[in-house]
């Protein structure tokens, strides 16, 4: 037998001990069981406390066992992975719990009648009533706010990325940063002051203006980041062919990142859809259907939820939870629709 054949059969000295693939699952199960035992022994009856203890034990157990078997370097890698998974679970579990609670408590009164009727003459402590007037108000107010805020936000981002230079661009960036952090009540008070100066009354369009103010900085920031991700080579190739810059932006830059821009707009829509303070100040709320956003008080789902929960009583609580479920469903449907449109309009990848 040749020396090469003997060398090939010799075990590699570079490969150290390695834990099996089921090690993370076994560590997680053991950490959870130990956390439950510690919790019961210490008189901790909250499952949240058990989960936090299990998370700490999982990370520590992973590090200790992996260090003993695989070495400190591999143990550090496993700990980093474990921390990522723990952070993911800590973020997802409350979200799943919230959605599950909303579904369980919201389906009690959620039916066709609830979706197609308004409160009308139904008192808050009585059974019955619906949210048709609130759905109409929310769709109109958020829709108008999107028609105002999304184009302005996208165009502002295009200016900052493609044209913005000097003091004007810096000033615009500064005010966008300031607007990103303003409370929603401030936007409502700003529009309310204008309404009072003009001696006008409550109407849905005023709420849309306040929501548009809250929406614009979110759209600007998200669109700006998406535009920066477009490679400059695409711009330079288009300009080298003699295409004007404005046409390059419309035909090359924006279609390349249309998916990210749409996602940013939908994030802004999801934020303003749940705002209550501006609606309370400017739209005031109404128990009857009002399809005209430019005249008279309107209702909206966030304000309806606030009023019903504040009214107290089982019927009002059930209506509040059902309205919250409908609001979540509307935002989810809008997000799915926007993602579908973005994927449809996105440039097709070549082979």
Short mmCIF file of C-alpha atoms in Angstrom, two decimals:
data_model
loop_
_atom_site.label_atom_id
_atom_site.label_comp_id
_atom_site.label_asym_id
_atom_site.label_seq_id
_atom_site.Cartn_x
_atom_site.Cartn_y
_atom_site.Cartn_z
CA UNK A 1 0.00 0.00 0.00
CA UNK A 2 1.34 3.38 -0.97
CA UNK A 3 2.23 6.13 1.49
CA UNK A 4 -0.51 8.38 0.00
CA UNK A 5 -3.21 5.78 0.73
CA UNK A 6 -2.06 5.47 4.32
CA UNK A 7 -2.08 9.24 4.68
CA UNK A 8 -5.67 9.50 3.33
CA UNK A 9 -6.97 7.01 5.92
CA UNK A 10 -5.32 8.83 8.82
CA UNK A 11 -7.94 10.73 10.90
CA UNK A 12 -7.79 14.50 10.67
CA UNK A 13 -6.26 16.20 13.67
CA UNK A 14 -7.91 19.53 12.80
CA UNK A 15 -11.42 18.35 13.63
CA UNK A 16 -12.25 18.63 17.33
CA UNK A 17 -15.18 17.40 19.37
CA UNK A 18 -18.55 18.58 18.14
CA UNK A 19 -21.93 18.61 19.88
CA UNK A 20 -24.84 16.85 18.14
CA UNK A 21 -27.47 18.75 16.17
CA UNK A 22 -30.12 18.12 18.80
CA UNK A 23 -28.03 19.83 21.50
CA UNK A 24 -29.81 23.26 21.29
CA UNK A 25 -33.23 21.60 21.57
CA UNK A 26 -32.16 19.47 24.50
CA UNK A 27 -30.63 22.49 26.22
CA UNK A 28 -33.80 24.51 25.65
CA UNK A 29 -36.00 21.73 27.03
CA UNK A 30 -33.77 21.26 30.05
CA UNK A 31 -33.62 25.02 30.70
CA UNK A 32 -37.40 25.27 30.51
CA UNK A 33 -37.91 22.36 32.91
CA UNK A 34 -35.34 23.75 35.33
CA UNK A 35 -36.90 27.23 35.11
CA UNK A 36 -40.33 25.84 35.96
CA UNK A 37 -38.87 24.01 38.94
CA UNK A 38 -37.06 27.13 40.16
CA UNK A 39 -40.19 29.22 39.65
CA UNK A 40 -42.40 26.84 41.61
CA UNK A 41 -39.85 26.51 44.38
CA UNK A 42 -39.46 30.29 44.64
CA UNK A 43 -43.22 30.90 44.50
CA UNK A 44 -43.11 32.54 41.06
CA UNK A 45 -46.40 31.77 39.30
CA UNK A 46 -45.96 34.02 36.27
CA UNK A 47 -45.13 32.23 33.03
CA UNK A 48 -43.29 35.35 31.89
CA UNK A 49 -40.89 34.98 34.81
CA UNK A 50 -40.43 31.31 33.99
CA UNK A 51 -39.61 32.24 30.40
CA UNK A 52 -37.03 34.83 31.41
CA UNK A 53 -35.36 32.38 33.78
CA UNK A 54 -35.36 29.72 31.05
CA UNK A 55 -33.76 32.18 28.60
CA UNK A 56 -30.93 32.96 31.00
CA UNK A 57 -30.38 29.29 31.80
CA UNK A 58 -30.41 28.43 28.09
CA UNK A 59 -27.66 30.92 27.25
CA UNK A 60 -25.55 29.99 30.29
CA UNK A 61 -26.02 26.26 29.75
CA UNK A 62 -25.07 26.56 26.09
CA UNK A 63 -21.90 28.42 26.95
CA UNK A 64 -20.80 26.10 29.76
CA UNK A 65 -21.43 22.82 27.90
CA UNK A 66 -20.04 24.06 24.60
CA UNK A 67 -16.90 25.36 26.32
CA UNK A 68 -16.28 21.98 27.96
CA UNK A 69 -16.77 20.00 24.74
CA UNK A 70 -15.96 22.27 21.79
CA UNK A 71 -13.79 25.00 23.22
CA UNK A 72 -14.23 28.65 24.02
CA UNK A 73 -14.26 29.88 20.42
CA UNK A 74 -17.10 27.63 19.30
CA UNK A 75 -18.92 28.31 22.56
CA UNK A 76 -18.84 32.05 21.85
CA UNK A 77 -20.39 31.42 18.45
CA UNK A 78 -23.14 29.26 19.96
CA UNK A 79 -23.87 31.89 22.63
CA UNK A 80 -24.26 34.57 19.97
CA UNK A 81 -26.70 32.34 18.09
CA UNK A 82 -28.58 31.57 21.30
CA UNK A 83 -28.92 35.26 22.17
CA UNK A 84 -30.36 35.95 18.71
CA UNK A 85 -32.95 33.20 19.13
CA UNK A 86 -33.85 34.35 22.64
CA UNK A 87 -34.27 37.94 21.43
CA UNK A 88 -36.44 36.68 18.56
CA UNK A 89 -38.70 34.74 20.92
CA UNK A 90 -38.94 37.67 23.34
CA UNK A 91 -40.16 39.80 20.47
CA UNK A 92 -42.51 37.27 18.89
CA UNK A 93 -44.18 35.81 21.97
CA UNK A 94 -45.83 39.09 23.10
CA UNK A 95 -46.95 39.77 19.52
CA UNK A 96 -48.49 36.31 19.16
CA UNK A 97 -50.10 36.65 22.59
CA UNK A 98 -51.58 40.03 21.65
CA UNK A 99 -52.98 38.79 18.35
CA UNK A 100 -54.35 35.63 19.95
CA UNK A 101 -56.04 37.58 22.76
CA UNK A 102 -57.56 40.00 20.26
CA UNK A 103 -58.90 37.16 18.14
CA UNK A 104 -60.35 35.23 21.08
CA UNK A 105 -62.06 38.27 22.61
CA UNK A 106 -62.94 39.94 19.31
CA UNK A 107 -64.88 37.13 17.66
CA UNK A 108 -67.59 37.23 20.32
CA UNK A 109 -69.61 39.93 18.53
CA UNK A 110 -67.87 40.00 15.15
CA UNK A 111 -70.44 39.14 12.51
CA UNK A 112 -72.04 40.60 9.38
CA UNK A 113 -74.43 42.75 11.41
CA UNK A 114 -71.57 44.21 13.42
CA UNK A 115 -69.71 45.15 10.23
CA UNK A 116 -72.70 46.61 8.38
CA UNK A 117 -74.41 48.70 11.09
CA UNK A 118 -73.47 51.77 13.09
CA UNK A 119 -74.09 52.46 16.75
CA UNK A 120 -77.10 54.63 15.88
CA UNK A 121 -79.32 54.92 18.92
CA UNK A 122 -77.71 51.96 20.74
CA UNK A 123 -76.34 53.01 24.12
CA UNK A 124 -72.83 52.00 25.15
CA UNK A 125 -74.13 49.67 27.86
CA UNK A 126 -76.60 47.92 25.52
CA UNK A 127 -76.03 44.85 23.35
CA UNK A 128 -75.93 45.49 19.60
CA UNK A 129 -74.56 48.20 17.39
CA UNK A 130 -71.73 48.00 14.91
CA UNK A 131 -68.68 49.66 13.42
CA UNK A 132 -69.71 50.42 9.85
CA UNK A 133 -69.46 54.16 10.48
CA UNK A 134 -66.02 53.73 12.06
CA UNK A 135 -64.72 51.61 9.17
CA UNK A 136 -65.87 54.21 6.64
CA UNK A 137 -64.27 57.01 8.64
CA UNK A 138 -60.95 55.18 9.07
CA UNK A 139 -60.69 54.23 5.39
CA UNK A 140 -61.48 57.76 4.25
CA UNK A 141 -59.22 59.51 6.73
CA UNK A 142 -56.25 57.17 6.26
CA UNK A 143 -56.79 57.08 2.50
CA UNK A 144 -56.78 60.86 2.16
CA UNK A 145 -53.78 61.13 4.48
CA UNK A 146 -51.92 58.61 2.30
CA UNK A 147 -52.79 60.50 -0.88
CA UNK A 148 -51.35 63.64 0.70
CA UNK A 149 -48.43 62.30 2.72
CA UNK A 150 -47.04 59.51 0.51
CA UNK A 151 -46.32 61.59 -2.64
CA UNK A 152 -44.86 64.46 -0.63
CA UNK A 153 -42.69 62.05 1.38
CA UNK A 154 -41.43 60.16 -1.69
CA UNK A 155 -40.69 63.36 -3.63
CA UNK A 156 -38.88 64.84 -0.63
CA UNK A 157 -36.73 61.73 -0.33
CA UNK A 158 -35.94 61.86 -4.06
CA UNK A 159 -34.86 65.48 -3.68
CA UNK A 160 -32.62 64.71 -0.70
CA UNK A 161 -30.92 61.74 -2.36
CA UNK A 162 -30.76 62.79 -6.01
CA UNK A 163 -30.64 66.58 -5.92
CA UNK A 164 -30.18 67.77 -2.33
CA UNK A 165 -27.04 69.82 -1.74
CA UNK A 166 -26.16 72.69 0.52
CA UNK A 167 -28.06 74.40 3.31
CA UNK A 168 -31.56 73.72 1.95
CA UNK A 169 -31.04 69.95 1.97
CA UNK A 170 -29.57 70.09 5.47
CA UNK A 171 -32.53 72.16 6.68
CA UNK A 172 -35.02 69.70 5.15
CA UNK A 173 -33.19 66.76 6.75
CA UNK A 174 -33.20 68.51 10.12
CA UNK A 175 -36.94 69.22 10.05
CA UNK A 176 -37.70 65.67 8.90
CA UNK A 177 -35.76 64.36 11.91
CA UNK A 178 -37.69 66.70 14.19
CA UNK A 179 -41.05 65.69 12.70
CA UNK A 180 -40.23 62.01 13.12
CA UNK A 181 -40.28 62.37 16.89
CA UNK A 182 -43.20 64.74 17.43
CA UNK A 183 -46.12 63.31 19.43
CA UNK A 184 -49.35 62.77 17.54
CA UNK A 185 -51.17 65.19 19.85
CA UNK A 186 -48.91 68.01 18.61
CA UNK A 187 -49.93 67.39 15.00
CA UNK A 188 -53.56 67.39 16.08
CA UNK A 189 -53.17 70.63 18.00
CA UNK A 190 -51.49 72.27 14.99
CA UNK A 191 -54.41 71.46 12.69
CA UNK A 192 -56.87 72.35 15.45
CA UNK A 193 -55.34 75.81 15.77
CA UNK A 194 -55.84 76.36 12.05
CA UNK A 195 -59.45 75.19 12.29
CA UNK A 196 -60.11 77.58 15.16
CA UNK A 197 -58.50 80.48 13.29
CA UNK A 198 -60.70 79.78 10.26
CA UNK A 199 -63.74 79.34 12.53
CA UNK A 200 -64.46 75.84 11.24
CA UNK A 201 -66.00 72.81 12.94
CA UNK A 202 -65.05 69.13 13.25
CA UNK A 203 -64.73 67.13 10.02
CA UNK A 204 -62.83 64.08 8.78
CA UNK A 205 -60.48 65.89 6.42
CA UNK A 206 -58.94 67.75 9.35
CA UNK A 207 -57.98 64.42 10.89
CA UNK A 208 -56.48 63.37 7.54
CA UNK A 209 -54.25 66.45 7.55
CA UNK A 210 -52.92 65.63 11.01
CA UNK A 211 -52.33 62.01 10.00
CA UNK A 212 -50.51 63.15 6.86
CA UNK A 213 -48.15 65.23 9.02
CA UNK A 214 -47.34 62.13 11.06
CA UNK A 215 -46.95 60.01 7.94
CA UNK A 216 -44.62 62.17 5.88
CA UNK A 217 -41.39 61.88 7.93
CA UNK A 218 -41.72 58.08 8.10
CA UNK A 219 -42.13 57.89 4.33
CA UNK A 220 -39.21 60.28 3.77
CA UNK A 221 -36.85 58.32 5.96
CA UNK A 222 -37.75 54.87 4.60
CA UNK A 223 -37.74 56.01 0.96
CA UNK A 224 -34.44 57.81 1.43
CA UNK A 225 -32.78 54.64 2.70
CA UNK A 226 -34.19 52.60 -0.18
CA UNK A 227 -32.96 55.09 -2.78
CA UNK A 228 -29.47 55.00 -1.27
CA UNK A 229 -29.36 51.24 -1.82
CA UNK A 230 -29.70 51.63 -5.60
CA UNK A 231 -26.19 51.20 -7.12
CA UNK A 232 -24.77 54.34 -8.69
CA UNK A 233 -23.71 52.25 -11.69
CA UNK A 234 -27.37 52.05 -12.76
CA UNK A 235 -27.68 55.82 -12.70
CA UNK A 236 -24.39 56.30 -14.53
CA UNK A 237 -25.31 53.75 -17.22
CA UNK A 238 -28.61 55.49 -17.87
CA UNK A 239 -27.03 58.94 -17.96
CA UNK A 240 -24.29 57.66 -20.28
CA UNK A 241 -26.98 56.72 -22.80
CA UNK A 242 -28.17 60.31 -22.85
CA UNK A 243 -31.27 59.75 -20.69
CA UNK A 244 -32.23 62.87 -18.68
CA UNK A 245 -31.78 62.65 -14.93
CA UNK A 246 -35.49 63.01 -14.16
CA UNK A 247 -36.28 60.16 -16.52
CA UNK A 248 -33.50 58.05 -15.02
CA UNK A 249 -35.07 58.51 -11.60
CA UNK A 250 -38.54 57.57 -12.84
CA UNK A 251 -37.57 54.66 -15.09
CA UNK A 252 -34.50 53.22 -13.35
CA UNK A 253 -34.02 54.34 -9.75
CA UNK A 254 -37.58 54.23 -8.40
CA UNK A 255 -38.59 50.91 -10.08
CA UNK A 256 -35.45 49.29 -8.69
CA UNK A 257 -36.46 49.99 -5.09
CA UNK A 258 -40.25 50.17 -5.48
CA UNK A 259 -40.69 47.23 -3.13
CA UNK A 260 -38.86 48.96 -0.30
CA UNK A 261 -40.64 52.25 -0.94
CA UNK A 262 -44.03 50.52 -0.82
CA UNK A 263 -43.10 48.75 2.40
CA UNK A 264 -42.10 52.06 3.96
CA UNK A 265 -45.39 53.65 2.93
CA UNK A 266 -47.33 50.76 4.43
CA UNK A 267 -45.38 51.05 7.68
CA UNK A 268 -46.44 54.70 7.80
CA UNK A 269 -50.05 53.73 7.06
CA UNK A 270 -49.94 51.15 9.84
CA UNK A 271 -48.70 53.82 12.24
CA UNK A 272 -51.35 56.43 11.45
CA UNK A 273 -54.18 53.89 11.27
CA UNK A 274 -54.03 53.43 15.03
CA UNK A 275 -53.69 57.08 16.07
CA UNK A 276 -56.39 58.27 18.43
CA UNK A 277 -55.36 61.71 19.75
CA UNK A 278 -55.61 63.65 16.45
CA UNK A 279 -58.92 61.97 15.63
CA UNK A 280 -60.31 62.83 19.05
CA UNK A 281 -59.36 66.49 18.63
CA UNK A 282 -60.33 67.00 15.00
CA UNK A 283 -62.95 64.41 14.01
CA UNK A 284 -64.72 64.24 17.38
CA UNK A 285 -66.55 60.96 16.71
CA UNK A 286 -70.12 60.24 15.65
CA UNK A 287 -72.56 57.40 16.25
CA UNK A 288 -74.12 57.61 12.79
CA UNK A 289 -72.67 57.03 9.33
CA UNK A 290 -71.10 60.09 7.71
CA UNK A 291 -69.59 59.43 4.27
CA UNK A 292 -68.58 63.05 3.69
CA UNK A 293 -65.11 63.71 5.16
CA UNK A 294 -65.40 67.44 4.44
CA UNK A 295 -68.44 68.13 6.60
CA UNK A 296 -69.53 67.06 10.05
CA UNK A 297 -68.05 64.82 12.69
CA UNK A 298 -66.92 61.34 11.72
CA UNK A 299 -65.98 58.19 13.55
CA UNK A 300 -62.77 56.14 13.29
CA UNK A 301 -61.82 52.72 14.58
CA UNK A 302 -59.13 53.87 17.07
CA UNK A 303 -61.48 56.48 18.53
CA UNK A 304 -64.34 53.96 18.59
CA UNK A 305 -62.17 51.49 20.52
CA UNK A 306 -61.16 54.20 22.98
CA UNK A 307 -64.74 55.33 23.56
CA UNK A 308 -66.14 51.83 23.94
CA UNK A 309 -63.45 50.70 26.33
CA UNK A 310 -63.88 53.88 28.35
CA UNK A 311 -67.65 53.35 28.53
CA UNK A 312 -67.18 50.14 30.53
CA UNK A 313 -69.49 47.15 30.66
CA UNK A 314 -69.31 43.80 28.91
CA UNK A 315 -71.12 44.85 25.67
CA UNK A 316 -68.82 47.84 25.22
CA UNK A 317 -65.70 45.77 25.94
CA UNK A 318 -66.76 43.14 23.39
CA UNK A 319 -67.32 45.82 20.75
CA UNK A 320 -63.92 47.37 21.52
CA UNK A 321 -62.10 44.06 21.09
CA UNK A 322 -63.99 43.28 17.88
CA UNK A 323 -63.15 46.72 16.49
CA UNK A 324 -59.48 46.17 17.37
CA UNK A 325 -59.55 42.86 15.50
CA UNK A 326 -61.06 44.56 12.45
CA UNK A 327 -58.42 47.29 12.57
CA UNK A 328 -55.64 44.69 12.65
CA UNK A 329 -57.27 42.87 9.73
CA UNK A 330 -57.52 46.09 7.68
CA UNK A 331 -53.84 46.91 8.22
CA UNK A 332 -52.85 43.33 7.34
CA UNK A 333 -54.94 43.37 4.15
CA UNK A 334 -53.44 46.70 3.10
CA UNK A 335 -49.93 45.35 3.70
CA UNK A 336 -50.58 42.20 1.68
CA UNK A 337 -52.11 44.22 -1.14
CA UNK A 338 -49.20 46.66 -1.20
CA UNK A 339 -46.66 43.84 -1.26
CA UNK A 340 -48.50 42.22 -4.15
CA UNK A 341 -48.51 45.46 -6.12
CA UNK A 342 -44.83 46.06 -5.36
CA UNK A 343 -43.90 42.58 -6.54
CA UNK A 344 -46.00 43.04 -9.67
CA UNK A 345 -44.43 46.39 -10.52
CA UNK A 346 -40.87 45.46 -9.56
CA UNK A 347 -38.41 44.94 -12.45
CA UNK A 348 -38.09 41.33 -13.49
CA UNK A 349 -34.73 39.73 -12.80
CA UNK A 350 -32.85 38.49 -15.81
CA UNK A 351 -31.35 35.07 -16.19
#
